[in-house]
Coordinates of C-alpha atoms and ligand atoms in Angstrom, one line a residue:
X22 CA -82.3 145.4 175.7
X23 CA -82.7 142.6 178.2
X24 CA -86.3 142.1 177.1
X25 CA -85.4 141.9 173.4
X26 CA -82.7 139.3 174.1
X27 CA -85.1 137.3 176.1
X28 CA -87.9 137.5 173.4
X29 CA -86.1 137.7 170.1
X30 CA -82.4 137.4 170.9
X31 CA -80.1 134.4 170.1
X32 CA -83.1 132.1 170.1
X33 CA -84.8 134.2 167.4
X34 CA -88.2 134.6 169.2
X35 CA -91.5 135.0 167.6
X36 CA -92.6 138.4 168.9
X37 CA -93.9 140.5 166.0
X38 CA -92.9 137.8 163.5
X39 CA -95.4 137.0 160.8
X40 CA -96.2 133.3 161.0
X41 CA -98.4 131.5 158.3
X42 CA -99.9 128.3 159.6
X43 CA -101.4 126.2 156.7
X44 CA -103.8 123.7 158.2
X45 CA -104.1 126.0 161.2
X46 CA -107.8 125.6 161.6
X47 CA -107.7 122.4 163.5
X48 CA -105.6 119.9 165.5
X49 CA -101.8 120.5 165.6
X50 CA -102.0 123.5 163.3
X51 CA -104.5 125.2 165.5
X52 CA -102.3 124.6 168.6
X53 CA -99.3 126.0 166.7
X54 CA -101.4 129.1 165.9
X55 CA -102.3 129.5 169.6
X56 CA -98.8 129.1 171.0
X57 CA -97.3 131.4 168.3
X58 CA -99.9 134.1 169.0
X59 CA -99.2 133.7 172.7
X60 CA -95.5 134.5 172.0
X61 CA -96.5 137.7 170.2
X62 CA -96.4 136.5 166.6
X63 CA -98.7 137.9 163.9
X64 CA -100.6 134.7 163.0
X65 CA -102.2 134.0 159.6
X66 CA -104.2 130.8 159.4
X67 CA -104.8 129.2 156.0
X68 CA -107.0 126.2 155.2
X69 CA -109.9 125.4 152.9
X70 CA -112.4 126.8 155.5
X71 CA -110.3 129.3 157.4
X72 CA -111.9 132.6 156.2
X73 CA -115.5 131.2 156.6
X74 CA -114.6 130.3 160.2
X75 CA -112.7 133.6 161.0
X76 CA -114.7 134.5 164.2
X77 CA -114.5 131.0 165.7
X78 CA -110.7 130.8 165.0
X79 CA -110.1 134.4 166.4
X80 CA -111.9 133.2 169.6
X81 CA -109.7 130.0 169.8
X82 CA -106.4 131.7 168.9
X83 CA -106.6 135.3 169.9
X84 CA -107.7 138.6 168.5
X85 CA -105.8 140.1 165.6
X86 CA -105.3 136.9 163.6
X87 CA -105.8 136.8 159.9
X88 CA -107.4 134.0 157.9
X89 CA -107.0 133.0 154.3
X90 CA -109.0 130.2 152.5
X91 CA -107.0 128.1 150.2
X92 CA -106.9 124.5 149.0
X93 CA -103.3 123.2 148.8
X94 CA -104.3 120.8 146.0
X95 CA -104.9 123.8 143.7
X96 CA -102.0 125.7 142.2
X97 CA -104.2 128.8 141.6
X98 CA -105.5 128.8 145.2
X99 CA -102.0 128.5 146.6
X100 CA -100.7 131.3 144.3
X101 CA -103.5 133.7 145.1
X102 CA -103.6 132.8 148.7
X103 CA -99.9 133.4 149.3
X104 CA -100.2 136.7 147.4
X105 CA -102.9 137.8 149.8
X106 CA -100.7 136.8 152.8
X107 CA -97.6 138.7 151.5
X108 CA -94.3 138.6 153.2
X109 CA -93.8 136.2 156.1
X110 CA -91.1 135.2 158.6
X111 CA -92.1 131.6 159.1
X112 CA -94.5 129.1 157.5
X113 CA -95.8 126.0 159.2
X114 CA -97.6 123.2 157.2
X115 CA -99.8 120.8 159.1
X116 CA -102.4 119.7 156.6
X117 CA -104.0 116.2 157.0
X118 CA -104.7 114.3 153.8
X119 CA -107.9 112.2 153.4
X120 CA -106.7 108.6 153.9
X121 CA -108.2 105.5 155.4
X122 CA -105.9 102.8 156.7
X123 CA -105.7 99.8 154.2
X124 CA -103.3 97.0 153.5
X125 CA -101.2 97.7 150.3
X126 CA -102.8 94.9 148.2
X127 CA -106.4 96.1 149.1
X128 CA -105.8 99.8 149.1
X129 CA -107.6 102.3 146.9
X130 CA -104.6 103.7 145.0
X131 CA -106.6 106.8 143.9
X132 CA -107.1 107.7 147.5
X133 CA -103.4 107.2 148.2
X134 CA -102.6 109.4 145.2
X135 CA -105.0 112.1 146.6
X136 CA -103.2 111.9 149.9
X137 CA -99.9 112.6 148.2
X138 CA -101.6 115.5 146.3
X139 CA -102.6 117.1 149.6
X140 CA -99.8 116.4 152.0
X141 CA -96.7 115.9 149.9
X142 CA -97.4 118.0 146.7
X143 CA -99.4 120.5 148.7
X144 CA -96.4 121.4 150.8
X145 CA -94.3 121.6 147.6
X146 CA -96.7 124.1 146.0
X147 CA -96.7 126.1 149.2
X148 CA -92.9 126.2 149.5
X149 CA -92.5 127.3 145.8
X150 CA -94.9 130.1 146.3
X151 CA -93.7 131.1 149.8
X152 CA -89.9 131.0 149.4
X153 CA -89.6 134.4 147.7
X154 CA -91.7 136.0 150.5
X155 CA -89.8 134.5 153.4
X156 CA -87.4 136.6 155.5
X157 CA -83.8 135.5 155.0
X158 CA -83.7 134.6 158.7
X159 CA -87.1 132.9 158.5
X160 CA -88.0 129.2 158.3
X161 CA -90.4 126.6 157.2
X162 CA -91.6 123.8 159.4
X163 CA -93.3 120.7 157.8
X164 CA -95.1 117.9 159.4
X165 CA -94.1 114.2 158.9
X166 CA -95.2 111.6 161.4
X167 CA -94.0 108.5 163.1
X168 CA -95.3 106.2 160.4
X169 CA -92.4 107.5 158.3
X170 CA -90.0 105.7 160.6
X171 CA -91.9 103.0 162.4
X172 CA -93.9 100.7 160.1
X173 CA -97.5 100.0 161.0
X174 CA -99.4 97.5 158.7
X175 CA -102.1 99.3 156.8
X176 CA -100.3 102.6 156.7
X177 CA -98.0 102.3 153.6
X178 CA -99.2 105.5 152.0
X179 CA -98.7 107.6 155.1
X180 CA -95.3 105.9 155.7
X181 CA -94.1 106.9 152.3
X182 CA -95.5 110.4 152.4
X183 CA -93.9 111.1 155.8
X184 CA -90.5 109.7 154.9
X185 CA -90.6 111.7 151.6
X186 CA -91.4 114.8 153.6
X187 CA -88.4 114.3 155.8
X188 CA -86.2 113.8 152.7
X189 CA -87.7 116.9 151.1
X190 CA -86.7 118.8 154.2
X191 CA -83.1 117.7 154.0
X192 CA -82.9 118.4 150.2
X193 CA -84.4 121.9 150.5
X194 CA -82.3 122.9 153.5
X195 CA -79.4 123.1 151.0
X196 CA -81.4 124.7 148.2
X197 CA -83.4 127.3 150.2
X198 CA -80.6 128.5 152.5
X199 CA -80.3 130.9 154.2
X200 CA -84.1 130.2 154.8
X201 CA -84.2 127.1 157.2
X202 CA -86.5 124.2 156.7
X203 CA -87.3 121.5 159.3
X204 CA -90.0 119.0 160.1
X205 CA -91.8 117.7 163.2
X206 CA -92.6 114.0 163.4
X207 CA -95.5 113.5 165.8
X208 CA -96.2 110.1 167.3
X209 CA -99.7 109.5 168.7
X210 CA -101.6 112.7 169.8
X211 CA -104.7 112.8 172.0
X212 CA -107.5 112.2 171.6
X213 CA -107.1 108.6 170.4
X214 CA -109.5 105.6 170.6
X215 CA -109.2 103.3 173.7
X216 CA -107.1 100.6 171.9
X217 CA -104.5 103.2 170.9
X218 CA -104.5 104.7 174.4
X219 CA -103.9 101.1 175.7
X220 CA -101.0 100.5 173.3
X221 CA -99.4 103.8 174.3
X222 CA -99.0 102.5 177.8
X223 CA -96.1 100.4 176.4
X224 CA -94.3 103.4 175.1
X225 CA -91.4 104.7 177.1
X226 CA -93.5 107.9 177.9
X227 CA -96.4 105.6 178.9
X228 CA -99.1 107.5 177.2
X229 CA -100.1 109.5 174.0
X230 CA -99.0 113.1 173.7
X231 CA -101.1 116.2 174.2
X232 CA -101.2 118.5 171.2
X233 CA -99.3 121.2 173.2
X234 CA -96.4 118.8 173.9
X235 CA -96.0 118.2 170.2
X236 CA -96.4 121.8 169.2
X237 CA -93.6 123.0 171.4
X238 CA -91.3 121.3 168.8
X239 CA -92.6 123.6 166.0
X240 CA -92.0 126.6 168.1
X241 CA -88.5 125.4 169.0
X242 CA -87.6 124.8 165.3
X243 CA -88.9 128.3 164.3
X244 CA -86.9 129.9 167.1
X245 CA -83.6 128.0 166.6
X246 CA -81.5 129.9 164.1
X247 CA -78.9 127.1 163.7
X248 CA -81.3 124.2 163.1
X249 CA -82.1 123.3 159.5
X250 CA -82.7 120.1 157.5
X251 CA -83.7 118.3 160.7
X252 CA -86.7 116.2 161.7
X253 CA -87.6 116.5 165.3
X254 CA -89.4 113.3 166.5
X255 CA -91.9 113.9 169.3
X256 CA -93.3 110.4 169.9
X257 CA -92.7 109.5 173.6
X258 CA -90.4 106.8 172.3
X259 CA -93.1 105.0 170.3
X260 CA -90.7 104.2 167.5
X261 CA -88.5 102.2 169.8
X262 CA -91.0 99.6 171.0
Ligands
NAP12 N1 -102.8 114.0 165.1 C1 -101.9 113.0 165.2 O1 -102.0 112.0 166.0 C2 -100.8 112.9 164.2 C3 -99.8 112.0 164.3 C4 -98.7 111.9 163.4 C5 -98.7 112.8 162.3 N2 -99.7 113.7 162.2 C6 -99.7 114.7 161.0 O2 -99.9 116.0 161.5 C7 -100.6 116.7 160.5 C8 -101.8 117.4 161.1 O3 -102.7 116.4 161.7 P1 -103.9 116.8 162.6 O4 -104.4 115.6 163.3 O5 -103.6 118.0 163.4 O6 -105.0 117.2 161.4 P2 -106.4 117.9 161.5 O7 -106.9 118.2 162.9 O8 -107.3 117.0 160.7 O9 -106.2 119.2 160.7 C9 -105.9 119.2 159.4 C10 -105.8 120.6 158.9 O10 -105.6 120.6 157.5 C11 -106.5 121.4 156.7 N3 -106.6 120.9 155.4 C12 -106.9 119.6 155.0 N4 -106.9 119.5 153.7 C13 -106.5 120.7 153.2 C14 -106.4 121.2 151.9 N5 -106.6 120.4 150.8 N6 -106.0 122.5 151.7 C15 -105.8 123.3 152.8 N7 -105.9 122.8 154.1 C16 -106.3 121.6 154.3 C17 -107.7 121.4 157.6 O11 -108.6 122.5 157.4 P3 -109.8 122.6 156.4 O12 -110.7 121.4 156.6 O13 -110.4 123.9 156.7 O14 -109.2 122.7 155.0 C18 -107.1 121.4 159.0 O15 -106.8 122.8 159.3 C19 -101.0 115.7 159.4 O16 -100.1 115.8 158.3 C20 -100.8 114.3 160.1 O17 -100.4 113.4 159.1 C21 -100.7 113.8 163.1

């Protein structure tokens, strides 16, 4: 009894929960997979290359993980991929769109549109296919990013995608209830080039974040039954300076 309260009690722990991590083959998603597996979750990693890299990912995350290959820009891939995954308790989305920084007047708008297709519309496709498979006490955690709040020249597309993601999260918290939906807004996550590391010394936290520091926020949101429609900013105060 004491053990179950500690692991899965009022904080809705992850032990034996089925957690799908889309974009779990690299970066923040890979770290979410590792931390969730370490907390006893059944982890399913989805990305374009996840199944082809099953052995490597099982080594990085832990034995017993499942992998599913899907491309979030394809409706058919998302539908058949989610069918293979089956019922889940939580879904995390941490896909990174292809996007090079560019000033608005010089930017390749086709590339910006493609970034929307991957990050914004990709998560919409996933949510529409997943919501009927999510446990009523389950949740979705999306990924926005500090560019949604703090404007950096040359990042208009990512700024708009991230703030749209945060608004989507608030809108769907009402429509998908009782399933909860939240977002994490990471700031600058290591490794970063020396100029960014230098700029980060001015942040209140005085440095860039480790992936693990950011990913604790995803775990917190999955485990917190009273939090929905919220964006948790993990930026070391970068947006303030
Ligand atoms: N890292 C940062 O400093 C930072 C800061 C702020 C916000 N963010 C946000 O955090 C998210 C994750 O960033 P990250 O740096 O962790 O990214 P990452 O290391 O590049 O990983 C991206 C993941 O997305 C998957 N992916 C990309 N396109 C996909 C597609 N079409 N269909 C399915 N999966 C796809 C990749 O796997 P495959 O190649 O196998 O498909 C990979 O697993 C992004 O949304 C980013 O905007 C990151």
